[in-house]
GROMACS .gro file of C-alpha atoms in nm:
model
  299
    1UNK     CA    1   0.008   0.006   0.001
    2UNK     CA    2   0.136   0.328  -0.094
    3UNK     CA    3   0.249   0.570   0.204
    4UNK     CA    4   0.052   0.888   0.147
    5UNK     CA    5   0.062   1.044   0.516
    6UNK     CA    6   0.390   1.249   0.582
    7UNK     CA    7   0.305   1.264   0.941
    8UNK     CA    8   0.326   0.872   0.971
    9UNK     CA    9   0.658   0.761   1.098
   10UNK     CA   10   0.871   0.489   0.905
   11UNK     CA   11   0.818   0.260   1.231
   12UNK     CA   12   0.455   0.305   1.222
   13UNK     CA   13   0.412   0.241   0.862
   14UNK     CA   14   0.631  -0.056   0.821
   15UNK     CA   15   0.579  -0.218   1.173
   16UNK     CA   16   0.303  -0.088   1.368
   17UNK     CA   17   0.047  -0.050   1.112
   18UNK     CA   18   0.106  -0.386   0.958
   19UNK     CA   19   0.082  -0.562   1.300
   20UNK     CA   20  -0.225  -0.383   1.369
   21UNK     CA   21  -0.375  -0.477   1.032
   22UNK     CA   22  -0.280  -0.840   1.089
   23UNK     CA   23  -0.465  -0.839   1.448
   24UNK     CA   24  -0.759  -0.666   1.303
   25UNK     CA   25  -0.779  -0.922   1.006
   26UNK     CA   26  -0.733  -1.198   1.253
   27UNK     CA   27  -1.024  -1.082   1.476
   28UNK     CA   28  -1.240  -1.040   1.158
   29UNK     CA   29  -1.198  -1.387   1.023
   30UNK     CA   30  -1.232  -1.510   1.391
   31UNK     CA   31  -1.584  -1.337   1.423
   32UNK     CA   32  -1.674  -1.403   1.065
   33UNK     CA   33  -1.662  -1.786   1.140
   34UNK     CA   34  -1.897  -1.759   1.416
   35UNK     CA   35  -2.284  -1.732   1.378
   36UNK     CA   36  -2.374  -1.368   1.393
   37UNK     CA   37  -2.556  -1.381   1.730
   38UNK     CA   38  -2.249  -1.596   1.891
   39UNK     CA   39  -2.005  -1.314   1.741
   40UNK     CA   40  -2.212  -1.038   1.871
   41UNK     CA   41  -2.238  -1.189   2.213
   42UNK     CA   42  -1.871  -1.260   2.272
   43UNK     CA   43  -1.786  -0.911   2.134
   44UNK     CA   44  -2.014  -0.771   2.399
   45UNK     CA   45  -1.841  -0.979   2.654
   46UNK     CA   46  -1.503  -0.879   2.554
   47UNK     CA   47  -1.577  -0.503   2.553
   48UNK     CA   48  -1.761  -0.532   2.883
   49UNK     CA   49  -1.457  -0.721   3.026
   50UNK     CA   50  -1.170  -0.481   2.911
   51UNK     CA   51  -1.343  -0.160   2.794
   52UNK     CA   52  -1.311   0.022   3.124
   53UNK     CA   53  -0.950  -0.063   3.149
   54UNK     CA   54  -0.863   0.138   2.845
   55UNK     CA   55  -0.741   0.501   2.885
   56UNK     CA   56  -1.009   0.670   2.672
   57UNK     CA   57  -1.257   0.550   2.932
   58UNK     CA   58  -1.184   0.834   3.122
   59UNK     CA   59  -1.275   1.081   2.855
   60UNK     CA   60  -1.610   0.878   2.803
   61UNK     CA   61  -1.678   0.900   3.190
   62UNK     CA   62  -1.619   1.284   3.187
   63UNK     CA   63  -1.836   1.322   2.894
   64UNK     CA   64  -2.122   1.135   3.057
   65UNK     CA   65  -2.085   1.313   3.374
   66UNK     CA   66  -2.122   1.651   3.212
   67UNK     CA   67  -2.409   1.553   2.989
   68UNK     CA   68  -2.595   1.385   3.285
   69UNK     CA   69  -2.518   1.586   3.600
   70UNK     CA   70  -2.799   1.448   3.769
   71UNK     CA   71  -2.686   1.072   3.757
   72UNK     CA   72  -2.508   0.907   4.025
   73UNK     CA   73  -2.159   0.762   3.996
   74UNK     CA   74  -2.305   0.428   3.984
   75UNK     CA   75  -2.533   0.509   3.710
   76UNK     CA   76  -2.257   0.643   3.509
   77UNK     CA   77  -2.046   0.332   3.567
   78UNK     CA   78  -2.338   0.127   3.467
   79UNK     CA   79  -2.365   0.339   3.129
   80UNK     CA   80  -1.989   0.297   3.067
   81UNK     CA   81  -2.009  -0.109   3.095
   82UNK     CA   82  -2.309  -0.095   2.856
   83UNK     CA   83  -2.152   0.138   2.624
   84UNK     CA   84  -1.844  -0.080   2.603
   85UNK     CA   85  -2.071  -0.392   2.558
   86UNK     CA   86  -2.238  -0.200   2.275
   87UNK     CA   87  -1.909  -0.112   2.112
   88UNK     CA   88  -1.782  -0.475   2.150
   89UNK     CA   89  -2.082  -0.611   1.998
   90UNK     CA   90  -2.061  -0.365   1.690
   91UNK     CA   91  -1.703  -0.456   1.627
   92UNK     CA   92  -1.781  -0.815   1.601
   93UNK     CA   93  -2.068  -0.780   1.394
   94UNK     CA   94  -1.859  -0.603   1.117
   95UNK     CA   95  -1.794  -0.931   0.910
   96UNK     CA   96  -2.160  -0.987   0.936
   97UNK     CA   97  -2.313  -0.664   0.811
   98UNK     CA   98  -2.363  -0.819   0.479
   99UNK     CA   99  -2.613  -1.057   0.630
  100UNK     CA  100  -2.832  -0.766   0.779
  101UNK     CA  101  -3.102  -0.672   0.528
  102UNK     CA  102  -3.335  -0.391   0.566
  103UNK     CA  103  -3.680  -0.513   0.629
  104UNK     CA  104  -3.549  -0.840   0.758
  105UNK     CA  105  -3.616  -0.971   1.118
  106UNK     CA  106  -3.281  -0.810   1.197
  107UNK     CA  107  -3.329  -0.472   1.080
  108UNK     CA  108  -3.683  -0.326   1.137
  109UNK     CA  109  -3.732  -0.032   0.911
  110UNK     CA  110  -3.989   0.254   1.031
  111UNK     CA  111  -4.080   0.561   0.840
  112UNK     CA  112  -3.938   0.458   0.523
  113UNK     CA  113  -4.195   0.692   0.340
  114UNK     CA  114  -3.995   0.990   0.463
  115UNK     CA  115  -3.684   0.857   0.292
  116UNK     CA  116  -3.878   0.778  -0.032
  117UNK     CA  117  -4.017   1.117  -0.039
  118UNK     CA  118  -3.659   1.253  -0.041
  119UNK     CA  119  -3.574   0.991  -0.335
  120UNK     CA  120  -3.863   1.093  -0.550
  121UNK     CA  121  -3.874   1.469  -0.502
  122UNK     CA  122  -3.657   1.528  -0.822
  123UNK     CA  123  -3.371   1.709  -0.641
  124UNK     CA  124  -3.062   1.633  -0.445
  125UNK     CA  125  -3.099   1.531  -0.078
  126UNK     CA  126  -2.911   1.435   0.247
  127UNK     CA  127  -2.957   1.193   0.526
  128UNK     CA  128  -2.789   1.214   0.840
  129UNK     CA  129  -2.728   0.991   1.123
  130UNK     CA  130  -2.500   0.945   1.450
  131UNK     CA  131  -2.245   0.700   1.589
  132UNK     CA  132  -2.507   0.505   1.775
  133UNK     CA  133  -2.623   0.165   1.796
  134UNK     CA  134  -2.411   0.011   1.520
  135UNK     CA  135  -2.340   0.277   1.269
  136UNK     CA  136  -2.210   0.041   0.998
  137UNK     CA  137  -2.567  -0.088   1.002
  138UNK     CA  138  -2.686   0.258   0.959
  139UNK     CA  139  -2.507   0.301   0.635
  140UNK     CA  140  -2.741   0.045   0.485
  141UNK     CA  141  -3.011   0.316   0.472
  142UNK     CA  142  -2.948   0.340   0.089
  143UNK     CA  143  -3.021  -0.038   0.036
  144UNK     CA  144  -3.347   0.038   0.260
  145UNK     CA  145  -3.441   0.284  -0.015
  146UNK     CA  146  -3.284   0.116  -0.332
  147UNK     CA  147  -3.102   0.431  -0.401
  148UNK     CA  148  -2.757   0.511  -0.523
  149UNK     CA  149  -2.585   0.762  -0.300
  150UNK     CA  150  -2.263   0.868  -0.165
  151UNK     CA  151  -2.190   0.770   0.203
  152UNK     CA  152  -1.928   0.984   0.380
  153UNK     CA  153  -1.695   0.807   0.621
  154UNK     CA  154  -1.362   0.898   0.802
  155UNK     CA  155  -1.101   0.645   0.705
  156UNK     CA  156  -0.851   0.507   0.980
  157UNK     CA  157  -0.511   0.648   0.966
  158UNK     CA  158  -0.391   0.270   0.925
  159UNK     CA  159  -0.443   0.171   0.559
  160UNK     CA  160  -0.431  -0.199   0.654
  161UNK     CA  161  -0.721  -0.145   0.911
  162UNK     CA  162  -0.916   0.065   0.665
  163UNK     CA  163  -0.887  -0.231   0.405
  164UNK     CA  164  -1.040  -0.465   0.654
  165UNK     CA  165  -1.365  -0.218   0.685
  166UNK     CA  166  -1.380  -0.166   0.313
  167UNK     CA  167  -1.404  -0.543   0.269
  168UNK     CA  168  -1.681  -0.547   0.555
  169UNK     CA  169  -1.877  -0.288   0.371
  170UNK     CA  170  -1.916  -0.481   0.029
  171UNK     CA  171  -2.290  -0.502   0.090
  172UNK     CA  172  -2.356  -0.113   0.082
  173UNK     CA  173  -2.512   0.045  -0.205
  174UNK     CA  174  -2.374   0.337  -0.379
  175UNK     CA  175  -2.015   0.498  -0.320
  176UNK     CA  176  -1.828   0.536   0.000
  177UNK     CA  177  -1.637   0.869   0.012
  178UNK     CA  178  -1.343   0.958   0.253
  179UNK     CA  179  -1.394   1.258   0.457
  180UNK     CA  180  -1.150   1.515   0.356
  181UNK     CA  181  -1.120   1.812   0.062
  182UNK     CA  182  -1.124   1.533  -0.211
  183UNK     CA  183  -1.434   1.380  -0.065
  184UNK     CA  184  -1.590   1.719  -0.031
  185UNK     CA  185  -1.541   1.799  -0.396
  186UNK     CA  186  -1.686   1.455  -0.512
  187UNK     CA  187  -2.004   1.541  -0.275
  188UNK     CA  188  -2.040   1.889  -0.410
  189UNK     CA  189  -2.043   1.769  -0.777
  190UNK     CA  190  -2.272   1.478  -0.692
  191UNK     CA  191  -2.521   1.721  -0.503
  192UNK     CA  192  -2.519   1.969  -0.826
  193UNK     CA  193  -2.630   1.673  -1.021
  194UNK     CA  194  -2.928   1.615  -0.795
  195UNK     CA  195  -2.757   1.324  -0.604
  196UNK     CA  196  -2.824   1.214  -0.244
  197UNK     CA  197  -2.549   1.163   0.027
  198UNK     CA  198  -2.552   1.029   0.390
  199UNK     CA  199  -2.323   1.161   0.651
  200UNK     CA  200  -2.257   1.093   1.038
  201UNK     CA  201  -2.267   1.433   1.187
  202UNK     CA  202  -2.199   1.396   1.555
  203UNK     CA  203  -1.822   1.430   1.554
  204UNK     CA  204  -1.608   1.728   1.677
  205UNK     CA  205  -1.468   1.943   1.377
  206UNK     CA  206  -1.204   2.187   1.529
  207UNK     CA  207  -1.280   2.461   1.230
  208UNK     CA  208  -1.669   2.412   1.261
  209UNK     CA  209  -1.919   2.651   1.424
  210UNK     CA  210  -1.995   2.641   1.795
  211UNK     CA  211  -2.347   2.492   1.848
  212UNK     CA  212  -2.518   2.377   2.171
  213UNK     CA  213  -2.509   1.984   2.248
  214UNK     CA  214  -2.620   1.884   2.585
  215UNK     CA  215  -2.620   2.237   2.702
  216UNK     CA  216  -2.262   2.313   2.616
  217UNK     CA  217  -2.109   2.448   2.290
  218UNK     CA  218  -1.971   2.184   2.069
  219UNK     CA  219  -1.781   2.245   1.740
  220UNK     CA  220  -1.985   2.100   1.498
  221UNK     CA  221  -1.924   2.053   1.113
  222UNK     CA  222  -2.175   2.292   0.926
  223UNK     CA  223  -2.149   2.096   0.586
  224UNK     CA  224  -2.507   1.960   0.615
  225UNK     CA  225  -2.642   2.290   0.662
  226UNK     CA  226  -2.425   2.445   0.403
  227UNK     CA  227  -2.555   2.200   0.148
  228UNK     CA  228  -2.906   2.243   0.240
  229UNK     CA  229  -2.869   2.643   0.169
  230UNK     CA  230  -2.665   2.632  -0.136
  231UNK     CA  231  -2.814   2.311  -0.314
  232UNK     CA  232  -3.177   2.325  -0.179
  233UNK     CA  233  -3.100   1.963  -0.057
  234UNK     CA  234  -3.345   1.867   0.217
  235UNK     CA  235  -3.206   1.666   0.525
  236UNK     CA  236  -3.383   1.370   0.677
  237UNK     CA  237  -3.264   1.222   1.014
  238UNK     CA  238  -3.208   0.866   1.024
  239UNK     CA  239  -3.188   0.695   1.365
  240UNK     CA  240  -3.027   0.347   1.414
  241UNK     CA  241  -3.096   0.151   1.755
  242UNK     CA  242  -2.999  -0.175   1.872
  243UNK     CA  243  -3.301  -0.359   2.001
  244UNK     CA  244  -3.138  -0.645   2.166
  245UNK     CA  245  -2.832  -0.861   2.053
  246UNK     CA  246  -2.795  -0.831   1.680
  247UNK     CA  247  -3.108  -0.699   1.599
  248UNK     CA  248  -3.176  -0.325   1.499
  249UNK     CA  249  -3.443  -0.062   1.417
  250UNK     CA  250  -3.379   0.216   1.153
  251UNK     CA  251  -3.610   0.505   1.161
  252UNK     CA  252  -3.646   0.763   0.887
  253UNK     CA  253  -3.794   1.080   1.012
  254UNK     CA  254  -3.961   1.371   0.841
  255UNK     CA  255  -3.701   1.615   0.671
  256UNK     CA  256  -3.606   1.921   0.862
  257UNK     CA  257  -3.825   2.224   0.851
  258UNK     CA  258  -3.592   2.483   0.693
  259UNK     CA  259  -3.671   2.867   0.696
  260UNK     CA  260  -3.425   3.068   0.519
  261UNK     CA  261  -3.359   3.441   0.613
  262UNK     CA  262  -3.118   3.708   0.487
  263UNK     CA  263  -2.865   3.602   0.757
  264UNK     CA  264  -2.682   3.292   0.602
  265UNK     CA  265  -2.459   3.234   0.889
  266UNK     CA  266  -2.757   3.249   1.157
  267UNK     CA  267  -2.972   3.015   0.918
  268UNK     CA  268  -2.654   2.759   0.938
  269UNK     CA  269  -2.640   2.768   1.313
  270UNK     CA  270  -3.032   2.722   1.336
  271UNK     CA  271  -3.003   2.422   1.109
  272UNK     CA  272  -2.706   2.272   1.306
  273UNK     CA  273  -2.870   2.355   1.631
  274UNK     CA  274  -3.168   2.158   1.530
  275UNK     CA  275  -2.952   1.864   1.416
  276UNK     CA  276  -2.764   1.848   1.735
  277UNK     CA  277  -3.100   1.873   1.939
  278UNK     CA  278  -3.245   1.566   1.738
  279UNK     CA  279  -2.921   1.370   1.792
  280UNK     CA  280  -2.907   1.474   2.162
  281UNK     CA  281  -3.284   1.342   2.204
  282UNK     CA  282  -3.169   0.992   2.058
  283UNK     CA  283  -2.874   0.972   2.290
  284UNK     CA  284  -3.087   1.080   2.588
  285UNK     CA  285  -3.313   0.782   2.518
  286UNK     CA  286  -3.060   0.541   2.479
  287UNK     CA  287  -2.742   0.674   2.616
  288UNK     CA  288  -2.535   0.365   2.629
  289UNK     CA  289  -2.545   0.304   2.252
  290UNK     CA  290  -2.362   0.652   2.153
  291UNK     CA  291  -1.994   0.648   2.110
  292UNK     CA  292  -1.888   0.868   2.409
  293UNK     CA  293  -1.540   0.825   2.377
  294UNK     CA  294  -1.536   1.124   2.100
  295UNK     CA  295  -1.347   1.432   2.229
  296UNK     CA  296  -1.672   1.628   2.143
  297UNK     CA  297  -1.663   1.923   2.370
  298UNK     CA  298  -1.369   2.141   2.472
  299UNK     CA  299  -1.205   2.049   2.801
   0.00000   0.00000   0.00000
């Protein structure tokens, strides 16, 4: 694989990264050989057993304490354990994503008419979701609507690890676009032609805009709002929930209600405030299913 990132050391590229790739591939094939329910259960058990021992748990705990100041330390620790179980399950389910079909007993689809309305309105459109439940399953939204679209994702720095996830996503419909300048250009050209895109919009963006999230300003990527305003591309929220084990629900909600004014900056902030409020509502209902290890707020 070509070495593209000059910030990666020679040791990382030729020793550390291949080793990480080998371990990732090993676990991928181990979980792939198991039935999906077995893989999910074992992955959840591993996540719950070792998750809290990982350094990043301190960030997750701090985020939870700030987001839920009314919860006791015991409740926070319970949420942390549940979060790591969900993450462990999600990782173990990756080799089985192609077996999870929208509308099957493993993936209930609700509100599909809201997604189809965007598909059939004759113009560009957007779908947004969050790192909740198993977000790899969330990217099956294009298959649920039988719609060719571009799905944005953040590629791991390690190209060997990235190749494993690319292999797992072979059942996705449409094109996966890497987050970054090149990906932004592809998305822009696609929207100009009336295409549809899907994005995970709950991560921090250092040069984004400050928008409330759980009562505190969080730097938020404004791309979704910019596309709404520039290309008249309405946005539909899509929620992915883990119901139990390796069973999920995908819910398409009505598109955002957009009112444009003469103040473009204020319009963008209003749209992203609404987006963050929707995602916050999802998280409050199922807090253990969100990826709390994000550095979402400034310290």
